[in-house]
Amino acid sequence: MSRNRSLIDLKNIGKKIAGRLNEVGIFSEYDLRRVGAVGAHRMIKERYPNETLPVCYYLYSFEGALTDEH
């Protein structure tokens, strides 16, 4: 399995989440692995402090993307 796939090629990552990740400087699987699920969540939360999605929404999506699980 390649470790530098496009975000959109990862499980649980759709266009909206990929766009949010891009806005905080995460453009590939490698970038997401580098910052980790928690780090990516924190970066998005800092950029969108008024976002009301449950914490688990992004965390589960990112962790699933990194472990290739839905």
GROMACS .gro file of C-alpha atoms in nm:
model
   70
    1MET     CA    1   0.000   0.000   0.000
    2SER     CA    2   0.134   0.339  -0.099
    3ARG     CA    3   0.189   0.581   0.186
    4ASN     CA    4   0.144   0.893  -0.025
    5ARG     CA    5  -0.201   0.856  -0.175
    6SER     CA    6  -0.423   1.153  -0.238
    7LEU     CA    7  -0.652   1.232   0.055
    8ILE     CA    8  -0.959   1.163  -0.156
    9ASP     CA    9  -0.829   0.809  -0.218
   10LEU     CA   10  -0.834   0.732   0.156
   11LYS     CA   11  -1.133   0.570   0.325
   12ASN     CA   12  -1.359   0.810   0.513
   13ILE     CA   13  -1.221   1.120   0.340
   14GLY     CA   14  -1.465   1.295   0.110
   15LYS     CA   15  -1.434   1.622  -0.077
   16LYS     CA   16  -1.538   1.840   0.217
   17ILE     CA   17  -1.298   1.683   0.466
   18ALA     CA   18  -1.017   1.678   0.207
   19GLY     CA   19  -1.081   2.048   0.147
   20ARG     CA   20  -1.062   2.124   0.518
   21LEU     CA   21  -0.738   1.928   0.545
   22ASN     CA   22  -0.596   2.116   0.246
   23GLU     CA   23  -0.680   2.446   0.414
   24VAL     CA   24  -0.457   2.355   0.708
   25GLY     CA   25  -0.168   2.230   0.491
   26ILE     CA   26  -0.247   1.858   0.471
   27PHE     CA   27  -0.253   1.744   0.108
   28SER     CA   28  -0.167   1.373   0.108
   29GLU     CA   29  -0.167   1.055   0.313
   30TYR     CA   30   0.194   1.129   0.406
   31ASP     CA   31   0.097   1.469   0.545
   32LEU     CA   32  -0.190   1.318   0.744
   33ARG     CA   33   0.038   1.047   0.885
   34ARG     CA   34   0.296   1.311   0.977
   35VAL     CA   35   0.054   1.514   1.190
   36GLY     CA   36  -0.168   1.223   1.297
   37ALA     CA   37  -0.544   1.208   1.346
   38VAL     CA   38  -0.540   1.416   1.665
   39GLY     CA   39  -0.304   1.676   1.520
   40ALA     CA   40  -0.517   1.713   1.207
   41HIS     CA   41  -0.829   1.750   1.420
   42ARG     CA   42  -0.663   2.020   1.630
   43MET     CA   43  -0.550   2.209   1.321
   44ILE     CA   44  -0.903   2.210   1.177
   45LYS     CA   45  -1.054   2.303   1.513
   46GLU     CA   46  -0.817   2.602   1.536
   47ARG     CA   47  -0.916   2.714   1.187
   48TYR     CA   48  -1.288   2.657   1.249
   49PRO     CA   49  -1.340   2.727   1.621
   50ASN     CA   50  -1.718   2.757   1.584
   51GLU     CA   51  -1.758   2.420   1.408
   52THR     CA   52  -2.013   2.214   1.597
   53LEU     CA   53  -1.938   1.865   1.462
   54PRO     CA   54  -1.881   1.609   1.735
   55VAL     CA   55  -1.513   1.555   1.812
   56CYS     CA   56  -1.538   1.192   1.709
   57TYR     CA   57  -1.651   1.280   1.354
   58TYR     CA   58  -1.310   1.398   1.234
   59LEU     CA   59  -1.107   1.180   1.468
   60TYR     CA   60  -1.277   0.859   1.355
   61SER     CA   61  -1.256   0.965   0.991
   62PHE     CA   62  -0.886   1.044   1.011
   63GLU     CA   63  -0.794   0.734   1.211
   64GLY     CA   64  -0.995   0.516   0.973
   65ALA     CA   65  -0.819   0.676   0.678
   66LEU     CA   66  -0.480   0.602   0.831
   67THR     CA   67  -0.568   0.241   0.921
   68ASP     CA   68  -0.762   0.178   0.598
   69GLU     CA   69  -1.083   0.104   0.791
   70HIS     CA   70  -1.435   0.241   0.752
   0.00000   0.00000   0.00000
